[in-house]
Tab-separated table of C-alpha atoms and ligand atoms in Angstrom:
chain	number	residue	atom	x	y	z
R	226	MET	CA	106.543	145.077	119.529
R	227	ASP	CA	109.237	144.009	121.945
R	228	HIS	CA	109.716	143.646	125.673
R	229	PHE	CA	112.642	146.024	126.175
R	230	ALA	CA	111.295	149.127	127.895
R	231	TYR	CA	112.225	151.790	130.446
R	232	ARG	CA	110.818	151.621	133.953
R	233	ASP	CA	111.622	154.499	136.280
R	234	GLY	CA	114.403	155.595	133.957
R	235	VAL	CA	116.100	152.198	133.700
R	236	LEU	CA	116.003	149.898	130.679
R	237	TYR	CA	114.515	146.485	131.361
R	238	ALA	CA	114.340	143.228	129.442
R	239	GLU	CA	110.895	141.988	130.475
R	240	ASP	CA	111.053	142.215	134.298
R	241	ILE	CA	114.818	142.207	134.588
R	242	ALA	CA	116.690	145.505	134.921
R	243	LEU	CA	119.666	145.407	132.595
R	244	PRO	CA	122.136	146.750	135.215
R	245	ARG	CA	121.539	143.530	137.144
R	246	ILE	CA	122.674	141.405	134.198
R	247	ALA	CA	125.689	143.677	133.665
R	248	GLU	CA	126.648	143.301	137.293
R	249	GLU	CA	126.126	139.558	137.538
R	250	ILE	CA	127.340	138.438	134.112
R	251	GLY	CA	129.530	141.301	132.967
R	252	THR	CA	129.582	143.080	129.627
R	253	PRO	CA	129.469	142.860	126.688
R	254	VAL	CA	126.583	140.396	126.744
R	255	TYR	CA	123.672	139.630	124.453
R	256	VAL	CA	120.287	139.706	126.162
R	257	TYR	CA	117.278	138.006	124.553
R	258	SER	CA	113.641	138.235	125.568
R	259	ARG	CA	111.639	135.031	125.459
R	260	ALA	CA	108.307	136.889	125.380
R	261	THR	CA	109.466	138.859	122.345
R	262	LEU	CA	110.597	135.739	120.510
R	263	GLU	CA	107.263	134.103	121.231
R	264	ARG	CA	105.309	137.140	120.183
R	265	HIS	CA	107.161	137.431	116.888
R	266	ALA	CA	106.707	133.711	116.237
R	267	GLN	CA	102.980	134.078	116.828
R	268	VAL	CA	102.603	137.227	114.741
R	269	PHE	CA	104.363	135.597	111.807
R	270	ARG	CA	102.250	132.474	112.083
R	271	ASP	CA	99.034	134.472	112.415
R	272	ALA	CA	99.986	136.439	109.297
R	273	LEU	CA	99.870	133.162	107.363
R	274	ALA	CA	96.475	132.115	108.720
R	275	ASP	CA	94.951	132.166	105.213
R	276	ILE	CA	97.491	129.707	103.852
R	277	PRO	CA	95.957	126.252	104.135
R	278	ARG	CA	99.097	124.072	104.147
R	279	LYS	CA	102.302	125.558	105.511
R	280	HIS	CA	105.551	124.828	107.282
R	281	ILE	CA	107.609	127.469	109.085
R	282	ALA	CA	111.313	126.799	109.502
R	283	PHE	CA	113.250	129.338	111.554
R	284	ALA	CA	116.465	130.271	109.704
R	285	ILE	CA	118.688	129.312	112.584
R	286	LYS	CA	121.755	130.987	111.090
R	287	CYS	CA	120.438	134.263	112.491
R	288	ASN	CA	120.380	132.971	116.061
R	289	PRO	CA	121.367	129.348	116.631
R	290	ASN	CA	121.511	129.524	120.416
R	291	LEU	CA	120.027	126.315	121.813
R	292	GLY	CA	117.870	128.177	124.328
R	293	VAL	CA	116.443	130.406	121.623
R	294	LEU	CA	115.814	127.405	119.383
R	295	ARG	CA	113.988	125.615	122.193
R	296	VAL	CA	111.657	128.588	122.593
R	297	LEU	CA	110.846	128.468	118.890
R	298	ALA	CA	110.563	124.677	118.816
R	299	ARG	CA	107.857	125.016	121.455
R	300	GLN	CA	106.104	127.449	119.146
R	301	GLY	CA	105.932	124.685	116.558
R	302	TYR	CA	108.710	126.081	114.402
R	303	GLY	CA	110.956	123.863	112.346
R	304	ALA	CA	114.459	124.861	111.308
R	305	ASP	CA	116.178	125.960	108.146
R	306	VAL	CA	119.818	124.871	108.456
R	307	VAL	CA	122.839	125.426	106.253
R	308	SER	CA	125.513	123.154	107.701
R	309	GLY	CA	125.976	119.908	109.565
R	310	GLY	CA	126.641	121.965	112.684
R	311	GLU	CA	123.324	123.770	112.388
R	312	LEU	CA	121.583	120.468	111.684
R	313	GLU	CA	122.898	118.940	114.914
R	314	ARG	CA	121.971	122.087	116.847
R	315	ALA	CA	118.426	122.072	115.541
R	316	ILE	CA	117.989	118.453	116.605
R	317	ALA	CA	119.680	119.066	119.974
R	318	SER	CA	117.227	121.912	120.621
R	319	GLY	CA	114.276	119.562	120.262
R	320	ILE	CA	113.181	120.411	116.714
R	321	ALA	CA	111.895	117.253	115.043
R	322	PRO	CA	114.154	116.067	112.203
R	323	GLU	CA	111.228	115.963	109.796
R	324	ASP	CA	110.694	119.693	110.416
R	325	ILE	CA	114.226	120.504	109.276
R	326	VAL	CA	115.014	121.935	105.861
R	327	PHE	CA	118.647	121.768	104.704
R	328	SER	CA	119.584	124.798	102.589
R	329	GLY	CA	123.119	125.939	101.888
R	330	VAL	CA	125.096	126.626	98.779
R	331	GLY	CA	127.967	124.225	99.373
R	332	LYS	CA	126.795	121.181	101.271
R	333	THR	CA	129.432	118.469	101.474
R	334	ARG	CA	128.709	114.830	100.728
R	335	ALA	CA	129.218	114.122	104.429
R	336	GLU	CA	126.589	116.739	105.293
R	337	LEU	CA	124.139	115.288	102.766
R	338	ALA	CA	124.677	111.843	104.305
R	339	LEU	CA	124.201	113.281	107.793
R	340	GLY	CA	120.895	114.834	106.752
R	341	LEU	CA	119.710	111.458	105.458
R	342	ASP	CA	120.899	109.624	108.560
R	343	ARG	CA	119.112	112.091	110.821
R	344	GLY	CA	115.921	111.795	108.775
R	345	ILE	CA	115.454	115.465	107.949
R	346	GLY	CA	112.341	116.617	106.126
R	347	GLN	CA	113.746	118.284	103.047
R	348	PHE	CA	116.917	119.104	101.145
R	349	ASN	CA	116.963	122.329	99.140
R	350	ILE	CA	119.172	121.459	96.176
R	351	GLU	CA	121.322	124.313	94.952
R	352	HIS	CA	122.500	122.896	91.626
R	353	GLU	CA	122.403	119.744	89.526
R	354	PRO	CA	125.601	118.006	90.707
R	355	GLU	CA	124.480	118.362	94.312
R	356	GLY	CA	121.164	116.721	93.408
R	357	VAL	CA	122.993	113.901	91.646
R	358	ALA	CA	125.254	113.375	94.664
R	359	LEU	CA	122.295	113.382	97.059
R	360	ALA	CA	120.442	110.852	94.897
R	361	GLU	CA	123.499	108.576	94.814
R	362	ILE	CA	124.062	108.738	98.552
R	363	ALA	CA	120.379	108.145	99.286
R	364	ALA	CA	120.108	105.247	96.820
R	365	ARG	CA	123.179	103.619	98.383
R	366	LYS	CA	121.469	103.860	101.771
R	367	GLU	CA	118.245	102.548	100.221
R	368	MET	CA	116.561	105.786	101.195
R	369	THR	CA	114.613	108.466	99.366
R	370	ALA	CA	115.593	112.090	99.918
R	371	GLN	CA	112.714	114.552	99.856
R	372	ALA	CA	113.997	117.569	97.966
R	373	VAL	CA	113.156	120.784	96.175
R	374	LEU	CA	115.241	122.648	93.613
R	375	ARG	CA	116.333	126.170	94.523
R	376	VAL	CA	115.888	128.590	91.658
R	377	ASN	CA	117.414	131.992	91.177
R	378	PRO	CA	114.562	134.157	89.923
R	379	ASP	CA	116.855	137.026	88.849
R	380	VAL	CA	115.168	139.853	90.733
R	381	ASP	CA	116.842	142.698	92.530
R	382	ALA	CA	115.867	142.470	96.192
R	383	GLY	CA	116.777	146.121	96.719
R	384	THR	CA	118.807	145.346	99.820
R	385	HIS	CA	122.507	145.563	100.702
R	386	ALA	CA	124.582	143.899	97.946
R	387	LYS	CA	126.258	141.584	100.454
R	388	ILE	CA	122.942	140.044	101.533
R	389	SER	CA	121.230	139.987	98.130
R	390	THR	CA	120.867	136.451	96.785
R	391	GLY	CA	118.322	136.432	93.957
R	392	LYS	CA	120.121	138.155	91.086
R	393	ALA	CA	121.380	136.017	88.215
R	394	GLU	CA	124.979	136.900	89.067
R	395	ASN	CA	124.630	135.656	92.688
R	396	LYS	CA	125.904	132.184	93.586
R	397	PHE	CA	122.557	130.819	94.748
R	398	GLY	CA	120.240	128.309	93.049
R	399	VAL	CA	119.877	127.503	89.367
R	400	GLY	CA	118.706	130.041	86.802
R	401	ILE	CA	114.941	129.967	86.571
R	402	ASP	CA	115.238	129.708	82.775
R	403	VAL	CA	117.191	126.447	82.971
R	404	ALA	CA	115.277	125.089	85.971
R	405	PRO	CA	112.782	122.981	83.927
R	406	GLU	CA	115.478	120.898	82.214
R	407	ILE	CA	117.465	120.433	85.426
R	408	PHE	CA	114.290	119.515	87.309
R	409	ASP	CA	113.436	117.031	84.586
R	410	ARG	CA	116.793	115.269	84.827
R	411	LEU	CA	116.918	115.246	88.638
R	412	ALA	CA	113.316	114.038	88.973
R	413	ARG	CA	114.248	110.808	87.161
R	414	LEU	CA	116.956	109.829	89.644
R	415	PRO	CA	116.288	106.976	92.032
R	416	GLY	CA	116.929	108.027	95.620
R	417	LEU	CA	115.381	111.451	95.098
R	418	LYS	CA	111.791	112.627	95.424
R	419	LEU	CA	111.945	116.040	93.827
R	420	ARG	CA	108.721	117.610	94.995
R	421	GLY	CA	108.988	121.327	94.390
R	422	ILE	CA	110.885	124.582	94.231
R	423	ALA	CA	112.691	126.856	96.684
R	424	LEU	CA	113.839	130.449	96.452
R	425	HIS	CA	115.282	133.117	98.720
R	426	ILE	CA	116.159	136.443	97.149
R	427	GLY	CA	117.817	138.276	100.013
R	428	SER	CA	117.588	139.518	103.558
R	429	GLN	CA	116.352	142.723	105.247
R	430	LEU	CA	113.896	143.405	102.411
R	431	THR	CA	112.039	146.648	102.914
R	432	SER	CA	109.618	146.274	100.022
R	433	LEU	CA	107.344	143.370	99.074
R	434	ASP	CA	107.605	144.141	95.351
R	435	PRO	CA	110.744	142.096	94.601
R	436	LEU	CA	109.339	139.173	96.573
R	437	GLU	CA	106.077	139.342	94.666
R	438	ALA	CA	107.909	139.552	91.331
R	439	ALA	CA	109.961	136.485	92.268
R	440	PHE	CA	106.907	134.542	93.479
R	441	VAL	CA	105.039	135.312	90.252
R	442	ARG	CA	107.945	133.871	88.270
R	443	VAL	CA	107.934	130.779	90.435
R	444	GLY	CA	104.173	130.451	89.897
R	445	ARG	CA	104.791	130.282	86.133
R	446	LEU	CA	107.549	127.734	86.646
R	447	ILE	CA	105.229	125.538	88.725
R	448	ALA	CA	102.661	125.595	85.914
R	449	ASP	CA	105.349	124.671	83.361
R	450	LEU	CA	106.669	121.834	85.516
R	451	ARG	CA	103.174	120.453	86.035
R	452	ALA	CA	102.487	120.702	82.310
R	453	ALA	CA	105.622	118.595	81.809
R	454	GLY	CA	104.126	115.944	84.073
R	455	HIS	CA	105.877	116.732	87.360
R	456	ASP	CA	104.196	116.430	90.713
R	457	ILE	CA	104.743	119.745	92.567
R	458	THR	CA	103.615	119.613	96.175
R	459	HIS	CA	106.011	121.929	98.061
R	460	VAL	CA	107.297	125.452	97.464
R	461	ASP	CA	109.746	127.049	99.871
R	462	LEU	CA	109.491	130.835	99.727
R	463	GLY	CA	112.578	131.479	101.900
R	464	GLY	CA	112.892	134.349	104.355
R	465	GLY	CA	113.996	137.922	103.933
R	466	LEU	CA	111.384	140.117	105.572
R	467	GLY	CA	113.047	143.251	106.917
R	468	VAL	CA	112.735	144.672	110.434
R	469	PRO	CA	112.880	148.272	111.687
R	470	TYR	CA	116.382	149.163	112.874
R	471	LYS	CA	115.796	152.846	113.484
R	472	GLU	CA	113.037	155.323	113.987
R	473	GLY	CA	111.202	155.971	110.746
R	474	ASP	CA	112.021	152.541	109.301
R	475	ASN	CA	108.773	151.102	108.062
R	476	PRO	CA	109.298	147.668	106.541
R	477	PRO	CA	106.255	145.677	105.434
R	478	SER	CA	104.572	143.933	108.334
R	479	PRO	CA	104.219	140.163	108.535
R	480	ALA	CA	100.488	140.738	107.917
R	481	ASP	CA	101.228	142.623	104.666
R	482	TYR	CA	103.607	139.859	103.669
R	483	GLY	CA	101.080	137.124	104.489
R	484	ALA	CA	98.357	138.869	102.506
R	485	MET	CA	100.643	139.202	99.475
R	486	VAL	CA	101.693	135.571	99.687
R	487	ALA	CA	98.094	134.391	100.020
R	488	ARG	CA	97.063	136.452	96.988
R	489	VAL	CA	99.955	135.432	94.723
R	490	THR	CA	99.904	131.735	95.632
R	491	ARG	CA	96.120	131.274	95.784
R	492	ASP	CA	96.010	128.704	92.963
R	493	TRP	CA	99.264	126.922	93.628
R	494	ASP	CA	97.792	124.030	95.613
R	495	VAL	CA	101.028	123.240	97.445
R	496	THR	CA	102.418	123.190	100.966
R	497	LEU	CA	104.102	126.564	101.343
R	498	MET	CA	107.294	126.669	103.338
R	499	PHE	CA	108.817	129.729	105.003
R	500	GLU	CA	112.283	130.409	106.394
R	501	PRO	CA	112.008	133.583	108.485
R	502	GLY	CA	115.031	134.586	110.522
R	503	ARG	CA	115.531	138.241	111.341
R	504	VAL	CA	111.809	139.049	111.609
R	505	ILE	CA	111.546	136.558	114.462
R	506	ALA	CA	114.784	137.223	116.363
R	507	GLY	CA	116.066	140.675	115.372
R	508	ASN	CA	114.154	142.813	117.820
R	509	ALA	CA	114.170	140.115	120.486
R	510	GLY	CA	117.767	140.868	121.468
R	511	VAL	CA	120.085	143.667	122.540
R	512	LEU	CA	123.829	143.826	123.024
R	513	LEU	CA	124.504	145.244	126.459
R	514	THR	CA	127.767	147.132	126.744
R	515	GLU	CA	129.621	149.454	129.100
R	516	VAL	CA	131.152	152.763	128.122
R	517	LEU	CA	134.888	152.511	128.805
R	518	TRP	CA	135.967	156.001	127.881
R	519	VAL	CA	134.766	159.153	126.216
R	520	LYS	CA	137.584	160.663	124.193
R	521	PRO	CA	137.575	163.947	122.320
R	522	GLY	CA	137.873	163.561	118.550
R	523	ALA	CA	138.556	165.924	115.658
R	524	GLN	CA	134.920	165.896	114.511
R	525	SER	CA	133.028	164.670	117.532
R	526	ASP	CA	133.692	162.730	120.705
R	527	PHE	CA	134.479	159.034	120.576
R	528	VAL	CA	132.387	156.909	122.885
R	529	ILE	CA	134.565	153.845	123.380
R	530	VAL	CA	132.443	150.889	124.503
R	531	ASP	CA	133.526	147.434	125.641
R	532	ALA	CA	131.664	145.733	122.762
R	533	ALA	CA	133.449	145.647	119.441
R	534	MET	CA	133.133	144.549	115.833
R	535	ASN	CA	134.044	141.012	116.886
R	536	ASP	CA	130.900	140.910	119.071
R	537	LEU	CA	128.523	142.622	116.631
R	538	ALA	CA	129.907	142.595	113.106
R	539	ARG	CA	126.979	144.087	111.201
R	540	PRO	CA	128.016	147.756	111.294
R	541	ALA	CA	131.542	146.911	110.122
R	542	LEU	CA	130.327	144.487	107.458
R	543	TYR	CA	127.239	146.173	106.063
R	544	ASP	CA	127.385	149.708	107.479
R	545	ALA	CA	124.329	148.564	109.417
R	546	TRP	CA	122.552	150.839	111.867
R	547	HIS	CA	121.866	149.644	115.406
R	548	ASP	CA	120.171	152.081	117.741
R	549	PHE	CA	122.313	152.955	120.746
R	550	GLN	CA	120.477	153.710	123.977
R	551	ALA	CA	121.719	154.478	127.442
R	552	VAL	CA	120.399	152.060	130.051
R	553	ARG	CA	119.826	155.049	132.376
R	554	PRO	CA	119.327	157.987	129.997
R	555	SER	CA	119.706	161.421	131.551
R	556	GLY	CA	117.575	163.117	128.916
R	557	GLU	CA	120.591	164.964	127.550
R	558	THR	CA	122.144	164.115	124.198
R	559	MET	CA	125.598	164.345	122.648
R	560	THR	CA	126.994	163.924	119.161
R	561	ALA	CA	129.557	161.160	119.075
R	562	SER	CA	131.066	158.291	117.158
R	563	ILE	CA	130.590	154.986	118.942
R	564	VAL	CA	133.581	152.701	118.605
R	565	GLY	CA	134.920	149.500	120.084
R	566	PRO	CA	138.401	148.624	121.364
R	567	VAL	CA	139.470	146.649	118.258
R	568	CYS	CA	142.410	148.047	116.317
R	569	GLU	CA	140.559	148.905	113.123
R	570	THR	CA	138.768	152.029	112.036
R	571	GLY	CA	136.039	149.667	110.827
R	572	ASP	CA	135.322	148.944	114.488
R	573	THR	CA	132.789	151.746	114.447
R	574	PHE	CA	129.145	151.286	115.434
R	575	ALA	CA	128.053	154.820	114.561
R	576	ARG	CA	129.616	157.944	113.123
R	577	ASP	CA	128.821	161.419	114.403
R	578	ARG	CA	125.425	160.315	115.694
R	579	VAL	CA	123.203	162.153	118.137
R	580	ILE	CA	122.918	159.740	121.052
R	581	ASP	CA	121.969	159.665	124.711
R	582	LYS	CA	124.701	161.466	126.619
R	583	VAL	CA	126.939	158.876	128.254
R	584	ALA	CA	130.066	158.912	130.378
R	585	ALA	CA	132.647	156.293	131.315
R	586	GLY	CA	131.059	153.545	133.391
R	587	ASP	CA	127.569	154.009	131.948
R	588	LEU	CA	125.695	151.070	130.461
R	589	ALA	CA	124.111	151.161	127.037
R	590	VAL	CA	122.599	148.789	124.502
R	591	PHE	CA	122.701	148.258	120.777
R	592	ARG	CA	119.154	147.390	119.815
R	593	THR	CA	117.882	144.869	117.260
R	594	ALA	CA	120.847	142.613	117.884
R	595	GLY	CA	118.973	139.327	118.265
R	596	ALA	CA	119.594	138.289	114.654
R	597	TYR	CA	123.029	137.967	113.063
R	598	GLY	CA	124.600	139.210	116.294
R	599	ALA	CA	126.208	136.644	118.600
R	600	THR	CA	126.261	134.060	115.843
R	601	MET	CA	128.642	136.199	113.791
R	602	ALA	CA	130.904	136.958	116.740
R	603	SER	CA	134.577	136.050	116.724
R	604	THR	CA	137.503	136.300	119.105
R	605	TYR	CA	139.460	138.777	116.958
R	606	ASN	CA	142.085	140.681	118.953
R	607	SER	CA	142.029	137.722	121.400
R	608	ARG	CA	138.826	138.980	122.906
R	609	SER	CA	136.465	136.604	124.692
R	610	LEU	CA	133.543	135.121	122.831
R	611	VAL	CA	130.529	137.138	123.900
R	612	PRO	CA	127.991	135.386	126.195
R	613	GLU	CA	124.213	135.252	125.753
R	614	VAL	CA	121.422	135.571	128.293
R	615	LEU	CA	117.754	134.653	127.920
R	616	VAL	CA	115.208	136.550	130.007
R	617	ASP	CA	111.833	135.058	130.844
R	618	GLY	CA	109.681	137.370	132.943
R	619	ASP	CA	111.478	137.962	136.215
R	620	ARG	CA	114.148	135.296	135.709
R	621	TYR	CA	117.087	134.961	133.398
R	622	ILE	CA	119.742	132.431	132.587
R	623	VAL	CA	123.043	132.440	130.757
R	624	VAL	CA	122.274	130.421	127.619
R	625	ALA	CA	125.824	130.708	126.255
R	626	ASP	CA	128.875	131.184	128.450
R	627	ARG	CA	131.479	133.797	127.816
R	628	ILE	CA	134.396	131.830	126.342
R	629	ALA	CA	137.526	133.375	127.717
R	630	ALA	CA	140.495	134.150	125.516
R	631	GLY	CA	142.458	131.708	127.659
R	632	THR	CA	140.100	128.854	126.760
R	633	ILE	CA	140.616	129.569	123.087
R	634	MET	CA	144.366	129.737	123.646
R	635	ALA	CA	144.268	126.396	125.460
R	636	ALA	CA	143.069	124.764	122.218
R	637	GLU	CA	146.252	125.881	120.434
R	638	ARG	CA	149.712	124.398	120.598
R	639	VAL	CA	153.227	125.371	119.737
R	640	PRO	CA	154.984	122.686	117.680
R	641	ASP	CA	157.854	121.123	119.583
R	642	TRP	CA	159.913	121.317	116.373
R	643	ILE	CA	160.097	125.093	116.746
R	644	ASP	CA	162.804	125.739	119.265
L	112	LLP	N1	116.671	131.260	103.971
L	112	LLP	C1	117.864	131.298	103.351
L	112	LLP	C2	118.155	130.312	102.315
L	112	LLP	C3	118.810	132.285	103.707
L	112	LLP	O1	119.975	132.325	103.075
L	112	LLP	C4	118.491	133.222	104.727
L	112	LLP	C5	119.464	134.240	105.120
L	112	LLP	C6	117.246	133.115	105.350
L	112	LLP	C7	116.350	132.131	104.950
L	112	LLP	C8	116.814	134.040	106.454
L	112	LLP	O2	116.707	135.336	106.011
L	112	LLP	P1	116.075	136.472	106.973
L	112	LLP	O3	114.604	136.145	107.189
L	112	LLP	O4	116.815	136.464	108.238
L	112	LLP	O5	116.269	137.704	106.194
L	112	LLP	N2	124.319	138.418	108.100
L	112	LLP	C9	123.407	139.235	107.328
L	112	LLP	C10	122.207	138.486	106.820
L	112	LLP	C11	122.542	137.247	106.007
L	112	LLP	C12	121.328	136.475	105.553
L	112	LLP	C13	121.692	135.173	104.967
L	112	LLP	N3	120.606	134.342	104.573
L	112	LLP	C14	123.001	140.431	108.187
L	112	LLP	O6	123.464	140.557	109.306
L	112	LLP	O7	122.247	141.269	107.731
């Protein structure tokens, strides 16, 4: 459920008509709904009601906007971060350091030290040398790093290859078969309190089966580690729950997910940790855009909008579907390809799709753009960095400014030794 709905033929975000934002802020612009973020945060938490000890860390990579993070911090969410930059953002948003989990496949020594200095709650170690480095840095600071070892359970998440992370050939974690020996060696290091296991097998999962298969494997690993004398108190189950992007999509609900987790982990006797991203933020945002031109094409018309692949990269990167809706639909439809102004054929949001009929000057939105939208934006083609707006009932605020191409250019210089 989200709070983007038509009233008298006009699309609203909560109580704000989208044409008002287009007029006052300009397009393209991301628009987030606070009520939707809060609802999703609550639904996910409620789905885990049967889990006695838990910690939910929003995967901030999907939407690291400070305003969005503050909303989730107030919902009691921690943060899953993957870089020093994300770590500082999480703290700046008001998330308590001890509620921060540091994932990430290639943390630098400086980032590990930063995590220790900021007093974060947990490091998710990706491989043995990283664990050794963390232990050394912590011991030198006379600190103890709380950590878990990320395992790669070798299951096929059944999602797009580019966002699948739990197959043996993927770069993430250590093989679950070699995890016991690595755990054993790392657990002996001073400076490290290795307290459990982490996994994350992929994103936009539309079936619970691969998750369950992975969790079952981790359950066996926990038993083996305990049999070897290790104290296992925390297991981080990652994120990955899919969201509906188009009509007919029917991913498992948070409630289904929670019930599966409760069943599979019943005897684990640990604090379970979760890193949801898309399921919280995906449907809490839209990308508002204006139609620049409608141009006849060989197969169907091209609807050329003022948003492009640099603003919303998912269609170009993963052939992802984002619903396109007119802000003031006439009821008529057209078949068209929706494209942006960037000079690449990949700058295509939809091919030969039946959409609301639009004309130059009309406003439209790409739905389900609250996750992996603005955060993956760039300034390719010297376009501005897209701004972000947060709506709260009948008020809204710009939570990230549009960064003009000129501002980006001002950070560059021409060497004086080129004449
Ligand atoms: N935890 C870890 C360790 C992750 O790597 C990710 C996402 C998450 C949690 C959150 O996963 P979620 O609940 O959002 O599925 N840019 C891609 C998605 C990349 C996901 C990367 N990792 C996209 O637009 O589909």
